[in-house]
Short mmCIF file of C-alpha atoms and ligand atoms in Angstrom, two decimals:
data_model
loop_
_atom_site.label_atom_id
_atom_site.label_comp_id
_atom_site.label_asym_id
_atom_site.label_seq_id
_atom_site.Cartn_x
_atom_site.Cartn_y
_atom_site.Cartn_z
CA MET A 1 0.00 0.00 0.00
CA ALA A 2 1.28 3.47 -0.93
CA LYS A 3 2.29 5.98 1.72
CA TYR A 4 1.33 9.63 1.51
CA ILE A 5 3.14 12.92 2.08
CA PHE A 6 0.84 15.94 2.14
CA VAL A 7 2.48 19.29 1.47
CA THR A 8 0.70 22.50 2.49
CA GLY A 9 1.88 26.10 2.48
CA GLY A 10 1.48 28.98 4.88
CA VAL A 11 2.11 32.70 5.41
CA VAL A 12 2.44 33.69 1.73
CA SER A 13 2.19 32.10 -1.68
CA SER A 14 5.15 31.50 -4.04
CA LEU A 15 7.19 29.84 -1.28
CA GLY A 16 8.39 27.09 -3.55
CA LYS A 17 6.12 24.34 -2.24
CA GLY A 18 6.29 22.75 -5.68
CA ILE A 19 10.09 22.75 -5.67
CA SER A 20 10.12 21.35 -2.11
CA ALA A 21 7.71 18.57 -3.11
CA ALA A 22 9.68 17.83 -6.29
CA SER A 23 12.98 17.82 -4.38
CA LEU A 24 11.65 15.38 -1.81
CA GLY A 25 10.42 13.22 -4.69
CA LYS A 26 13.95 13.30 -6.11
CA LEU A 27 15.48 12.32 -2.76
CA LEU A 28 13.09 9.42 -2.28
CA GLU A 29 13.64 8.20 -5.84
CA THR A 30 17.38 8.30 -5.26
CA ARG A 31 16.79 5.94 -2.35
CA GLY A 32 15.16 3.51 -4.77
CA LEU A 33 11.51 4.26 -3.99
CA LYS A 34 8.88 4.67 -6.69
CA VAL A 35 7.11 8.00 -6.30
CA THR A 36 4.39 10.02 -7.94
CA LEU A 37 3.23 13.55 -7.25
CA ILE A 38 -0.20 15.17 -7.29
CA LYS A 39 -1.05 18.84 -7.38
CA CYS A 40 -4.42 19.90 -5.96
CA ASP A 41 -5.51 23.28 -7.30
CA PRO A 42 -8.37 25.01 -5.49
CA TYR A 43 -9.70 27.06 -8.44
CA LEU A 44 -12.97 26.34 -10.23
CA ASN A 45 -11.49 25.99 -13.71
CA VAL A 46 -11.61 22.34 -14.71
CA ASP A 47 -8.03 22.69 -15.92
CA ALA A 48 -5.42 25.41 -16.40
CA GLY A 49 -5.96 25.38 -20.17
CA THR A 50 -8.47 28.21 -20.24
CA MET A 51 -6.38 30.53 -18.05
CA ASN A 52 -4.24 33.40 -19.27
CA PRO A 53 -0.52 32.92 -18.43
CA TYR A 54 -0.63 36.35 -16.76
CA GLN A 55 -3.10 34.92 -14.25
CA HIS A 56 -1.62 31.57 -13.64
CA GLY A 57 1.79 31.27 -15.28
CA GLU A 58 2.54 28.66 -17.89
CA VAL A 59 0.12 25.90 -18.80
CA TYR A 60 2.10 22.67 -18.57
CA VAL A 61 1.12 19.77 -20.84
CA THR A 62 1.51 16.08 -19.98
CA ASP A 63 1.96 13.13 -22.35
CA ASP A 64 -1.76 12.38 -22.23
CA GLY A 65 -2.57 15.95 -23.20
CA ALA A 66 -3.74 17.35 -19.85
CA GLU A 67 -3.33 21.13 -19.52
CA THR A 68 -2.05 21.50 -16.00
CA ASP A 69 -0.48 23.65 -13.35
CA LEU A 70 3.20 24.44 -13.86
CA ASP A 71 4.22 22.59 -10.69
CA LEU A 72 3.75 19.36 -12.63
CA GLY A 73 6.65 20.59 -14.75
CA HIS A 74 8.87 20.75 -11.66
CA TYR A 75 7.75 17.25 -10.67
CA GLU A 76 8.67 15.85 -14.08
CA ARG A 77 11.99 17.71 -14.24
CA PHE A 78 13.11 16.48 -10.81
CA THR A 79 11.76 12.92 -10.88
CA HIS A 80 10.93 10.10 -13.29
CA ALA A 81 7.26 10.07 -12.31
CA LYS A 82 5.02 9.73 -15.38
CA LEU A 83 2.30 12.26 -14.77
CA THR A 84 -1.16 12.23 -16.30
CA ASN A 85 -4.38 14.22 -16.18
CA ALA A 86 -5.16 12.46 -12.89
CA ASN A 87 -2.10 14.05 -11.23
CA ASN A 88 -3.68 17.49 -11.30
CA ILE A 89 -6.86 17.60 -9.23
CA THR A 90 -8.79 20.88 -9.43
CA THR A 91 -11.90 22.02 -7.59
CA GLY A 92 -13.45 22.34 -11.07
CA LYS A 93 -12.83 18.65 -11.85
CA ILE A 94 -14.14 17.55 -8.46
CA TYR A 95 -17.39 19.55 -8.71
CA TYR A 96 -17.86 18.55 -12.35
CA SER A 97 -17.69 14.91 -11.38
CA VAL A 98 -19.94 15.25 -8.31
CA ILE A 99 -22.57 17.27 -10.20
CA THR A 100 -22.53 14.81 -13.11
CA LYS A 101 -23.14 11.96 -10.63
CA GLU A 102 -25.92 13.95 -8.95
CA ARG A 103 -27.66 14.50 -12.31
CA LYS A 104 -27.46 10.78 -13.02
CA GLY A 105 -29.09 10.10 -9.68
CA ASP A 106 -26.10 8.30 -8.24
CA TYR A 107 -26.57 9.77 -4.77
CA LEU A 108 -29.92 8.01 -4.32
CA GLY A 109 -31.97 10.92 -3.08
CA LYS A 110 -29.38 12.25 -0.63
CA CYS A 111 -28.67 15.94 -0.12
CA VAL A 112 -25.30 16.40 -1.86
CA GLN A 113 -22.85 18.31 0.34
CA ILE A 114 -19.24 19.46 0.57
CA ILE A 115 -18.72 16.97 3.38
CA PRO A 116 -18.89 14.07 2.61
CA HIS A 117 -19.48 14.19 -1.16
CA ILE A 118 -16.85 16.69 -2.31
CA THR A 119 -14.28 15.50 0.24
CA ASP A 120 -14.92 11.84 -0.68
CA GLU A 121 -14.44 12.68 -4.35
CA ILE A 122 -11.09 14.34 -3.50
CA LYS A 123 -9.96 11.36 -1.43
CA ASP A 124 -10.97 8.91 -4.17
CA SER A 125 -9.15 10.95 -6.81
CA ILE A 126 -5.96 10.91 -4.72
CA LYS A 127 -6.15 7.20 -3.91
CA ARG A 128 -6.90 6.32 -7.54
CA VAL A 129 -3.57 7.83 -8.64
CA ALA A 130 -1.68 5.86 -5.99
CA HIS A 131 -3.40 2.68 -7.08
CA GLN A 132 -3.10 3.15 -10.86
CA GLN A 133 0.51 4.29 -10.80
CA ASN A 134 1.52 1.53 -8.38
CA VAL A 135 3.97 3.58 -6.32
CA ASP A 136 5.58 3.44 -2.88
CA VAL A 137 5.01 7.10 -2.07
CA VAL A 138 2.51 9.72 -3.25
CA ILE A 139 3.43 13.33 -2.59
CA VAL A 140 0.29 15.50 -2.62
CA GLU A 141 0.76 19.25 -2.81
CA ILE A 142 -2.20 21.42 -1.87
CA GLY A 143 -2.18 24.69 -3.81
CA GLY A 144 -2.83 28.04 -2.19
CA THR A 145 -2.11 29.12 1.37
CA VAL A 146 -3.62 27.69 4.54
CA GLY A 147 -6.48 29.94 5.61
CA ASP A 148 -7.89 30.41 2.09
CA ILE A 149 -11.59 29.58 1.85
CA GLU A 150 -11.07 27.77 -1.46
CA SER A 151 -8.62 25.17 -0.22
CA LEU A 152 -10.65 24.09 2.84
CA PRO A 153 -12.29 21.03 1.22
CA PHE A 154 -8.86 19.76 0.15
CA LEU A 155 -7.44 20.24 3.65
CA GLU A 156 -10.44 18.49 5.18
CA ALA A 157 -10.01 15.62 2.71
CA ILE A 158 -6.32 15.11 3.56
CA ARG A 159 -7.12 15.37 7.27
CA GLN A 160 -9.62 12.52 6.90
CA LEU A 161 -7.31 10.53 4.67
CA LYS A 162 -4.48 10.65 7.20
CA LEU A 163 -6.85 9.50 9.92
CA GLU A 164 -8.15 6.62 7.80
CA LEU A 165 -4.68 5.51 6.72
CA GLY A 166 -3.30 5.51 10.22
CA ARG A 167 0.20 5.78 11.65
CA ASP A 168 3.17 5.20 9.35
CA TYR A 169 1.05 5.78 6.26
CA ALA A 170 0.78 9.56 5.98
CA ILE A 171 2.63 12.66 7.10
CA ASN A 172 2.08 16.38 6.75
CA ILE A 173 4.77 18.80 5.68
CA HIS A 174 4.03 22.50 6.05
CA VAL A 175 6.14 25.00 4.09
CA THR A 176 6.29 28.47 5.64
CA LEU A 177 8.16 31.74 5.46
CA VAL A 178 10.48 32.93 8.21
CA PRO A 179 11.01 36.57 7.21
CA TYR A 180 14.07 38.64 7.99
CA ILE A 181 13.19 42.09 9.30
CA ARG A 182 16.05 44.29 8.21
CA ALA A 183 15.28 47.20 10.55
CA ALA A 184 15.36 44.88 13.55
CA GLY A 185 18.16 42.73 12.16
CA GLU A 186 16.19 39.63 13.14
CA ILE A 187 14.31 36.74 11.62
CA LYS A 188 10.74 36.33 12.84
CA THR A 189 9.02 33.05 13.67
CA LYS A 190 5.59 34.48 14.54
CA PRO A 191 4.04 34.17 11.02
CA THR A 192 5.01 30.48 11.05
CA GLN A 193 3.45 30.01 14.48
CA HIS A 194 0.21 31.62 13.27
CA SER A 195 0.10 29.61 10.11
CA VAL A 196 0.62 26.33 11.97
CA GLY A 197 -2.07 27.52 14.41
CA THR A 198 -4.51 27.93 11.49
CA LEU A 199 -3.62 24.47 10.28
CA ARG A 200 -4.25 23.01 13.74
CA GLU A 201 -7.66 24.72 13.91
CA ILE A 202 -8.75 22.57 10.98
CA GLY A 203 -7.37 19.48 12.60
CA ILE A 204 -4.01 19.09 10.85
CA MET A 205 -0.80 18.76 12.87
CA PRO A 206 2.33 19.13 10.76
CA ASP A 207 5.00 16.48 11.20
CA ILE A 208 7.68 18.51 9.43
CA ILE A 209 7.97 22.27 8.89
CA ILE A 210 10.10 23.55 6.02
CA CYS A 211 11.10 27.15 6.74
CA ARG A 212 11.98 29.32 3.74
CA THR A 213 14.44 31.98 4.85
CA GLU A 214 16.92 34.39 3.35
CA LYS A 215 19.07 34.33 6.53
CA GLU A 216 20.43 31.35 8.42
CA LEU A 217 17.86 29.94 10.87
CA ASN A 218 19.70 30.06 14.21
CA LYS A 219 19.39 27.45 16.96
CA GLU A 220 17.15 29.68 19.03
CA SER A 221 14.59 30.27 16.24
CA ARG A 222 14.60 26.60 15.39
CA GLU A 223 13.84 25.70 19.00
CA LYS A 224 11.14 28.34 19.21
CA ILE A 225 9.37 27.02 16.10
CA ALA A 226 9.62 23.46 17.41
CA LEU A 227 8.20 24.43 20.82
CA PHE A 228 5.31 26.59 19.63
CA CYS A 229 4.42 24.50 16.60
CA ASN A 230 4.56 21.23 18.47
CA VAL A 231 7.16 19.40 16.38
CA ASP A 232 10.59 17.91 17.12
CA LYS A 233 13.58 20.22 16.68
CA GLU A 234 14.93 18.03 13.90
CA ALA A 235 11.58 18.42 12.11
CA VAL A 236 12.18 22.14 11.62
CA ILE A 237 13.98 22.12 8.29
CA PRO A 238 15.56 25.39 7.17
CA ALA A 239 15.44 26.08 3.45
CA LEU A 240 17.76 28.96 2.69
CA ASP A 241 17.45 30.81 -0.61
CA VAL A 242 19.76 29.23 -3.19
CA LYS A 243 20.93 30.42 -6.61
CA SER A 244 19.51 27.53 -8.59
CA ILE A 245 16.42 25.45 -7.85
CA TYR A 246 18.49 22.39 -8.72
CA GLU A 247 20.50 22.90 -5.52
CA VAL A 248 17.39 22.45 -3.36
CA PRO A 249 17.42 18.60 -3.18
CA GLN A 250 20.97 18.54 -1.80
CA MET A 251 20.20 21.33 0.68
CA LEU A 252 17.10 19.56 2.00
CA HIS A 253 19.03 16.30 2.16
CA GLU A 254 21.74 17.93 4.27
CA GLU A 255 19.05 19.24 6.61
CA GLY A 256 17.80 15.68 7.03
CA LEU A 257 14.44 15.94 5.24
CA ASP A 258 14.42 12.58 3.48
CA ARG A 259 15.88 10.73 6.46
CA LEU A 260 13.10 12.08 8.65
CA ALA A 261 10.30 11.43 6.14
CA VAL A 262 11.51 7.86 5.62
CA ARG A 263 11.63 7.27 9.37
CA LEU A 264 8.21 8.76 10.06
CA LEU A 265 6.66 6.69 7.29
CA ASN A 266 8.63 3.61 8.24
CA LEU A 267 9.77 3.17 4.64
CA LYS A 268 12.24 0.43 3.85
CA CYS A 269 15.10 1.92 1.84
CA GLU A 270 18.77 2.77 2.00
CA GLU A 271 20.35 6.12 2.74
CA LYS A 272 21.78 7.41 -0.58
CA GLU A 273 23.74 10.47 -1.69
CA LEU A 274 22.71 12.59 -4.68
CA THR A 275 26.09 12.12 -6.32
CA GLU A 276 25.02 11.83 -9.96
CA TRP A 277 22.63 14.77 -9.86
CA ASN A 278 25.16 16.94 -8.08
CA THR A 279 27.90 16.15 -10.58
CA ALA A 280 25.79 16.32 -13.73
CA VAL A 281 23.68 19.34 -12.79
CA VAL A 282 24.66 21.35 -9.72
CA LYS A 283 28.40 21.46 -10.41
CA VAL A 284 27.87 22.78 -13.95
CA VAL A 285 25.24 25.29 -12.84
CA ARG A 286 27.64 26.68 -10.25
CA SER A 287 30.79 26.98 -12.36
CA PRO A 288 30.32 26.58 -16.11
CA SER A 289 33.25 27.34 -18.39
CA LYS A 290 31.28 29.36 -20.96
CA GLU A 291 28.66 32.08 -21.03
CA VAL A 292 26.25 33.01 -23.88
CA PRO A 293 23.58 35.69 -24.21
CA ILE A 294 20.26 34.35 -25.48
CA ALA A 295 17.12 36.40 -26.19
CA VAL A 296 13.61 35.12 -25.52
CA VAL A 297 11.20 37.22 -27.56
CA GLY A 298 7.62 36.91 -26.35
CA LYS A 299 4.65 38.83 -25.10
CA TYR A 300 4.27 37.44 -21.58
CA ILE A 301 7.84 38.49 -20.71
CA ALA A 302 6.84 40.53 -17.67
CA HIS A 303 5.41 37.48 -15.90
CA GLN A 304 8.12 35.33 -14.27
CA ASP A 305 6.27 32.07 -14.67
CA ALA A 306 4.64 32.46 -18.09
CA TYR A 307 7.51 30.72 -19.92
CA LYS A 308 8.70 28.59 -16.99
CA SER A 309 9.52 25.39 -18.90
CA ILE A 310 11.17 27.39 -21.69
CA TYR A 311 13.60 29.03 -19.27
CA GLU A 312 14.26 25.71 -17.54
CA ALA A 313 14.84 23.86 -20.81
CA LEU A 314 17.21 26.62 -21.96
CA SER A 315 19.18 26.22 -18.75
CA HIS A 316 19.33 22.45 -19.41
CA GLY A 317 20.74 23.21 -22.86
CA GLY A 318 23.31 25.36 -21.05
CA ILE A 319 24.18 22.54 -18.64
CA ALA A 320 24.66 20.11 -21.56
CA ASN A 321 27.10 22.58 -23.16
CA ASP A 322 28.89 23.57 -19.96
CA ALA A 323 27.57 27.11 -20.39
CA ARG A 324 25.73 29.70 -18.33
CA LEU A 325 23.03 31.51 -20.27
CA ILE A 326 22.44 35.20 -19.88
CA ILE A 327 18.74 35.34 -20.70
CA LYS A 328 17.56 38.58 -22.21
CA LYS A 329 13.79 38.77 -21.95
CA VAL A 330 12.49 40.87 -24.81
CA ASP A 331 8.89 42.05 -25.13
CA SER A 332 8.05 41.74 -28.82
CA GLU A 333 5.96 44.90 -28.64
CA ASP A 334 9.10 46.81 -27.66
CA ILE A 335 10.74 45.59 -30.88
CA GLU A 336 7.73 46.97 -32.76
CA LYS A 337 8.29 50.37 -31.12
CA HIS A 338 12.07 50.69 -31.05
CA GLY A 339 13.43 48.34 -33.73
CA VAL A 340 15.21 45.05 -33.45
CA VAL A 341 18.93 45.95 -33.21
CA LYS A 342 18.58 47.58 -29.80
CA TYR A 343 17.39 44.26 -28.35
CA LEU A 344 19.08 41.59 -30.45
CA GLY A 345 22.26 43.32 -31.54
CA ASP A 346 24.46 41.49 -29.04
CA VAL A 347 22.80 38.08 -28.55
CA LYS A 348 24.07 34.71 -29.80
CA GLY A 349 20.70 32.97 -30.00
CA VAL A 350 17.04 33.96 -30.35
CA LEU A 351 14.11 31.90 -29.11
CA VAL A 352 10.49 32.74 -29.89
CA PRO A 353 8.15 30.71 -27.66
CA GLY A 354 4.49 29.75 -28.01
CA GLY A 355 1.54 32.07 -27.59
CA PHE A 356 -1.92 33.07 -28.62
CA GLY A 357 -3.50 36.16 -30.15
CA HIS A 358 -2.39 38.97 -32.38
CA ARG A 359 -0.56 41.26 -29.96
CA GLY A 360 3.20 41.42 -30.45
CA ILE A 361 3.24 39.23 -33.58
CA GLU A 362 4.93 41.78 -35.85
CA GLY A 363 7.76 42.22 -33.31
CA LYS A 364 8.35 38.48 -33.31
CA ILE A 365 8.43 38.45 -37.10
CA ALA A 366 11.00 41.27 -37.09
CA ALA A 367 13.14 39.31 -34.59
CA ILE A 368 12.97 36.23 -36.82
CA GLN A 369 13.89 38.16 -39.96
CA TYR A 370 16.90 39.61 -38.14
CA SER A 371 18.02 36.16 -36.89
CA ARG A 372 17.62 34.65 -40.34
CA GLU A 373 19.47 37.41 -42.16
CA LYS A 374 22.24 37.85 -39.58
CA LYS A 375 22.62 34.07 -39.22
CA ILE A 376 21.98 34.11 -35.47
CA PRO A 377 20.91 30.68 -34.15
CA PHE A 378 17.11 30.69 -34.00
CA PHE A 379 14.64 28.39 -32.26
CA GLY A 380 10.89 28.86 -32.79
CA ILE A 381 8.43 26.91 -30.68
CA CYS A 382 4.77 26.48 -31.67
CA LEU A 383 3.71 30.09 -32.37
CA GLY A 384 7.44 30.73 -32.75
CA MET A 385 7.52 28.25 -35.63
CA GLN A 386 4.33 29.66 -37.11
CA THR A 387 5.73 33.20 -37.09
CA ALA A 388 8.95 31.87 -38.69
CA VAL A 389 6.80 30.45 -41.48
CA ILE A 390 5.00 33.79 -41.90
CA GLU A 391 8.32 35.64 -42.01
CA PHE A 392 9.69 33.23 -44.64
CA ALA A 393 6.51 33.57 -46.72
CA ARG A 394 6.64 37.36 -46.70
CA ASN A 395 10.34 38.03 -47.02
CA VAL A 396 11.71 35.03 -48.93
CA CYS A 397 8.75 33.79 -50.99
CA ALA A 398 7.42 37.32 -51.60
CA LEU A 399 3.91 36.43 -50.48
CA THR A 400 2.96 39.93 -49.39
CA LYS A 401 0.96 40.15 -46.15
CA ALA A 402 1.04 36.35 -45.71
CA ASN A 403 -0.33 35.47 -42.29
CA SER A 404 -1.94 32.92 -40.02
CA THR A 405 -5.73 32.91 -40.13
CA GLU A 406 -5.53 33.27 -36.34
CA PHE A 407 -4.49 36.90 -36.93
CA ASP A 408 -5.95 37.73 -40.33
CA LYS A 409 -8.94 35.65 -41.42
CA ALA A 410 -9.02 37.24 -44.88
CA THR A 411 -5.31 37.01 -45.72
CA LYS A 412 -4.57 36.19 -49.37
CA PHE A 413 -1.78 33.81 -48.27
CA PRO A 414 -2.95 31.76 -45.26
CA VAL A 415 0.35 29.96 -44.68
CA ILE A 416 -0.85 28.91 -41.21
CA SER A 417 -4.49 27.85 -40.93
CA LEU A 418 -6.97 25.72 -39.04
CA LEU A 419 -7.43 22.03 -39.72
CA GLU A 420 -10.95 21.07 -40.78
CA GLU A 421 -11.66 19.30 -37.49
CA GLN A 422 -10.63 22.40 -35.49
CA LYS A 423 -13.12 24.54 -37.45
CA LYS A 424 -16.04 22.59 -35.96
CA ILE A 425 -14.98 23.10 -32.35
CA LYS A 426 -17.12 25.35 -30.14
CA ASP A 427 -15.88 24.73 -26.57
CA MET A 428 -12.51 26.28 -25.77
CA GLY A 429 -11.56 23.87 -22.94
CA ALA A 430 -9.34 20.87 -23.76
CA SER A 431 -10.12 21.12 -27.48
CA MET A 432 -6.72 21.91 -29.00
CA ARG A 433 -4.39 19.33 -30.54
CA LEU A 434 -3.01 18.18 -27.21
CA GLY A 435 -0.44 15.74 -25.89
CA LEU A 436 1.88 13.24 -27.54
CA TYR A 437 1.96 12.80 -31.30
CA GLU A 438 4.43 10.89 -33.39
CA CYS A 439 6.83 12.68 -35.71
CA ALA A 440 9.05 11.24 -38.47
CA ILE A 441 12.46 12.89 -38.74
CA ALA A 442 14.21 13.34 -42.10
CA LYS A 443 17.77 12.03 -42.19
CA GLY A 444 20.47 14.56 -42.93
CA SER A 445 18.55 17.38 -41.21
CA LYS A 446 19.46 19.48 -38.17
CA ALA A 447 16.58 17.79 -36.38
CA TYR A 448 18.10 14.39 -37.09
CA GLN A 449 21.48 15.63 -35.91
CA ALA A 450 19.78 16.49 -32.61
CA TYR A 451 17.55 13.44 -32.09
CA ARG A 452 19.65 10.83 -33.95
CA LYS A 453 16.40 8.93 -34.44
CA GLU A 454 13.84 8.65 -37.23
CA LYS A 455 10.78 8.42 -34.99
CA ILE A 456 10.09 10.67 -32.02
CA GLN A 457 7.09 11.68 -29.93
CA GLU A 458 6.48 15.19 -28.66
CA ARG A 459 3.79 17.09 -26.75
CA HIS A 460 1.48 19.49 -28.51
CA ARG A 461 -0.83 22.36 -27.60
CA HIS A 462 -2.14 24.32 -30.57
CA ARG A 463 -5.01 24.68 -33.04
CA TYR A 464 -3.31 26.05 -36.14
CA GLU A 465 -1.00 24.21 -38.56
CA PHE A 466 1.26 24.85 -41.50
CA ASN A 467 -0.86 24.99 -44.67
CA ASN A 468 0.47 22.27 -46.99
CA LYS A 469 -0.73 24.17 -50.09
CA PHE A 470 2.42 26.25 -49.72
CA LYS A 471 4.84 23.40 -49.03
CA GLU A 472 6.33 23.04 -52.50
CA ALA A 473 6.94 26.75 -52.93
CA PHE A 474 8.60 26.89 -49.53
CA GLN A 475 10.82 23.90 -50.29
CA LYS A 476 11.95 25.50 -53.53
CA ALA A 477 12.83 28.66 -51.62
CA GLY A 478 15.02 26.75 -49.15
CA MET A 479 12.82 25.65 -46.26
CA VAL A 480 13.32 22.04 -45.16
CA PHE A 481 10.41 20.10 -43.69
CA SER A 482 12.42 17.86 -41.43
CA GLY A 483 9.70 16.57 -39.09
CA THR A 484 6.28 15.34 -40.20
CA TYR A 485 3.29 13.78 -38.48
CA PRO A 486 3.04 10.62 -40.57
CA LYS A 487 -0.71 10.10 -40.31
CA GLY A 488 -1.75 13.54 -41.49
CA GLU A 489 1.31 14.85 -43.33
CA LEU A 490 1.41 17.76 -40.90
CA ALA A 491 4.56 19.87 -40.75
CA GLU A 492 6.06 19.41 -37.27
CA ILE A 493 9.61 20.73 -37.77
CA VAL A 494 10.88 23.26 -40.31
CA GLU A 495 14.45 24.44 -40.74
CA LEU A 496 16.65 26.42 -43.10
CA ARG A 497 19.47 24.87 -45.05
CA ASP A 498 21.88 27.77 -45.44
CA HIS A 499 21.84 28.98 -41.87
CA PRO A 500 23.97 27.80 -38.92
CA TRP A 501 20.90 26.73 -36.91
CA PHE A 502 17.37 27.87 -37.70
CA VAL A 503 14.74 25.42 -36.45
CA GLY A 504 11.03 25.77 -35.70
CA CYS A 505 8.83 23.08 -34.22
CA GLN A 506 5.07 22.92 -33.90
CA PHE A 507 5.27 20.93 -30.63
CA HIS A 508 6.60 21.92 -27.21
CA PRO A 509 9.98 20.25 -26.58
CA GLU A 510 10.44 22.29 -23.39
CA PHE A 511 8.01 20.01 -21.53
CA LYS A 512 10.24 16.96 -21.95
CA SER A 513 13.60 18.49 -21.04
CA LYS A 514 15.37 17.55 -17.82
CA PRO A 515 18.34 19.16 -16.07
CA ASP A 516 20.37 15.95 -16.32
CA ASN A 517 19.05 15.09 -19.77
CA ALA A 518 18.55 18.22 -21.87
CA HIS A 519 16.07 18.01 -24.71
CA PRO A 520 18.04 17.37 -27.94
CA LEU A 521 16.74 20.50 -29.70
CA PHE A 522 17.59 22.74 -26.74
CA ARG A 523 21.01 21.09 -26.46
CA GLU A 524 21.75 21.72 -30.15
CA PHE A 525 20.34 25.25 -30.13
CA ILE A 526 22.64 26.23 -27.27
CA ASN A 527 25.51 24.38 -28.92
CA ALA A 528 24.98 26.56 -32.01
CA ALA A 529 24.91 29.68 -29.82
CA VAL A 530 28.13 28.60 -28.08
CA CYS A 531 29.70 28.04 -31.51
CA ALA A 532 28.56 31.49 -32.63
CA LYS A 533 30.45 32.99 -29.70
CA TYR A 534 33.49 30.74 -29.27
CA GLY A 535 33.74 29.07 -32.68
CA CYS A 536 33.41 25.32 -33.16
N1 LIG B 1 -1.85 30.16 -31.28
C1 LIG B 1 -1.21 29.09 -31.99
C2 LIG B 1 -2.15 27.93 -32.22
O1 LIG B 1 -3.14 27.79 -31.55
C3 LIG B 1 0.04 28.64 -31.28
C4 LIG B 1 -0.22 27.97 -29.98
C5 LIG B 1 1.01 27.83 -29.12
O2 LIG B 1 2.02 28.49 -29.35
N2 LIG B 1 0.94 27.03 -28.09
O3 LIG B 1 -1.90 27.11 -33.06
#
């Protein structure tokens, strides 16, 4: 039977609960345990797919095409857990299921209530994952901050679950903030005490408290938290700010987190060091031998989390090439206002990520034209590939005002357009081309050089496609179609022959990249950028 670790957060949001959960997953996996992770999100959206990245950060996509919270990205980057739609439980999904059952009459005349019907549905959804994925440990992260109205049913459900499972089968970890008050020159434990107090009011006693701090947690503060929050001293785990998130597993290990969790859950496994991870990832992150400036040209640049997996995958490409990346975040609308040279004049690689809607498109196209003409390594992802196609149509094939029908329905040259089946769709939720699709790679291409395989599978999230009516003309003009979806002849990867590295892909490779195993396209893109700076 699986054992459960429930992770809650207190004091403020953005404490890195997801990174803490993912790091613990990594530590337990290193000890030979099979883990999975679940994120519970208290909002009413059924999934993150209908939310603007400004609201919620990036929408992460799993193999099975679920549009999820970005914490699932951390889970997959840190561990080998294979996550599915079931690993992201939202209030929307829970209510949808309960109301559907109620309409069918499944509750046999009962009054349907938050307790027990909603809480039972949450418990069943959690247990189902543990059962289906056949794991030793399930780490369940509850989104939001303790004290929020929205997360109460989730907290009540995990309270009941722990009670039902009994000793040795479930523990609670609470992640809090221990702020440093500069004027007083002190760190303060009171917010943590209050937050644990709120948790206790709803019947949950934490077994471990992870304290995020910017200053060392001294012995006195540690003892104070232990005393007032009713935990052992060794269960107060300091988590100091670190430069890279990939240093967190080692830090938590040194503070004894995995040893304690394993003991409390009575798990049978050996104590293990994170040697491989530390050598392959942390060492390179700390002292790489090279440094390259890379521009990311998008429209959600101002939001830290909107391109989360893109930034992570870029850093993995850096790790694979022993290089630190200086990421220049460029708002494509600024390029429209002030020209491209000001922003891209000194970079060695340009990446245009995915996106939706018309705003900022012309700036992206200008960035792509500049990269193509100046032979700067270029990587276009999803909308980034589509805009590369538009740029090529306009400036190489002389198809004036060519566009995607997403931005100009009446364009004379619809080089990107909707597939017939997408035209019929009315509901916006979960209706894009989503999840894993196969792609055949052409030998002799840059894509093949990266993958070294003829068949690959990548994750998708888009509605529009390259319009094959233009394929021949594009090929004649020098565009190579190096990746194709075999069943529908859809263009999945395009590249340019006479350019050091110019690749666009319709899928999202960033979702499958790992710090210790960079995605091949990110690895090669950064390799090209390193070559542009240092020579090859
Ligand atoms: N808006 C484009 C489409 O729907 C691109 C989507 C994306 O970049 N994820 O096809």
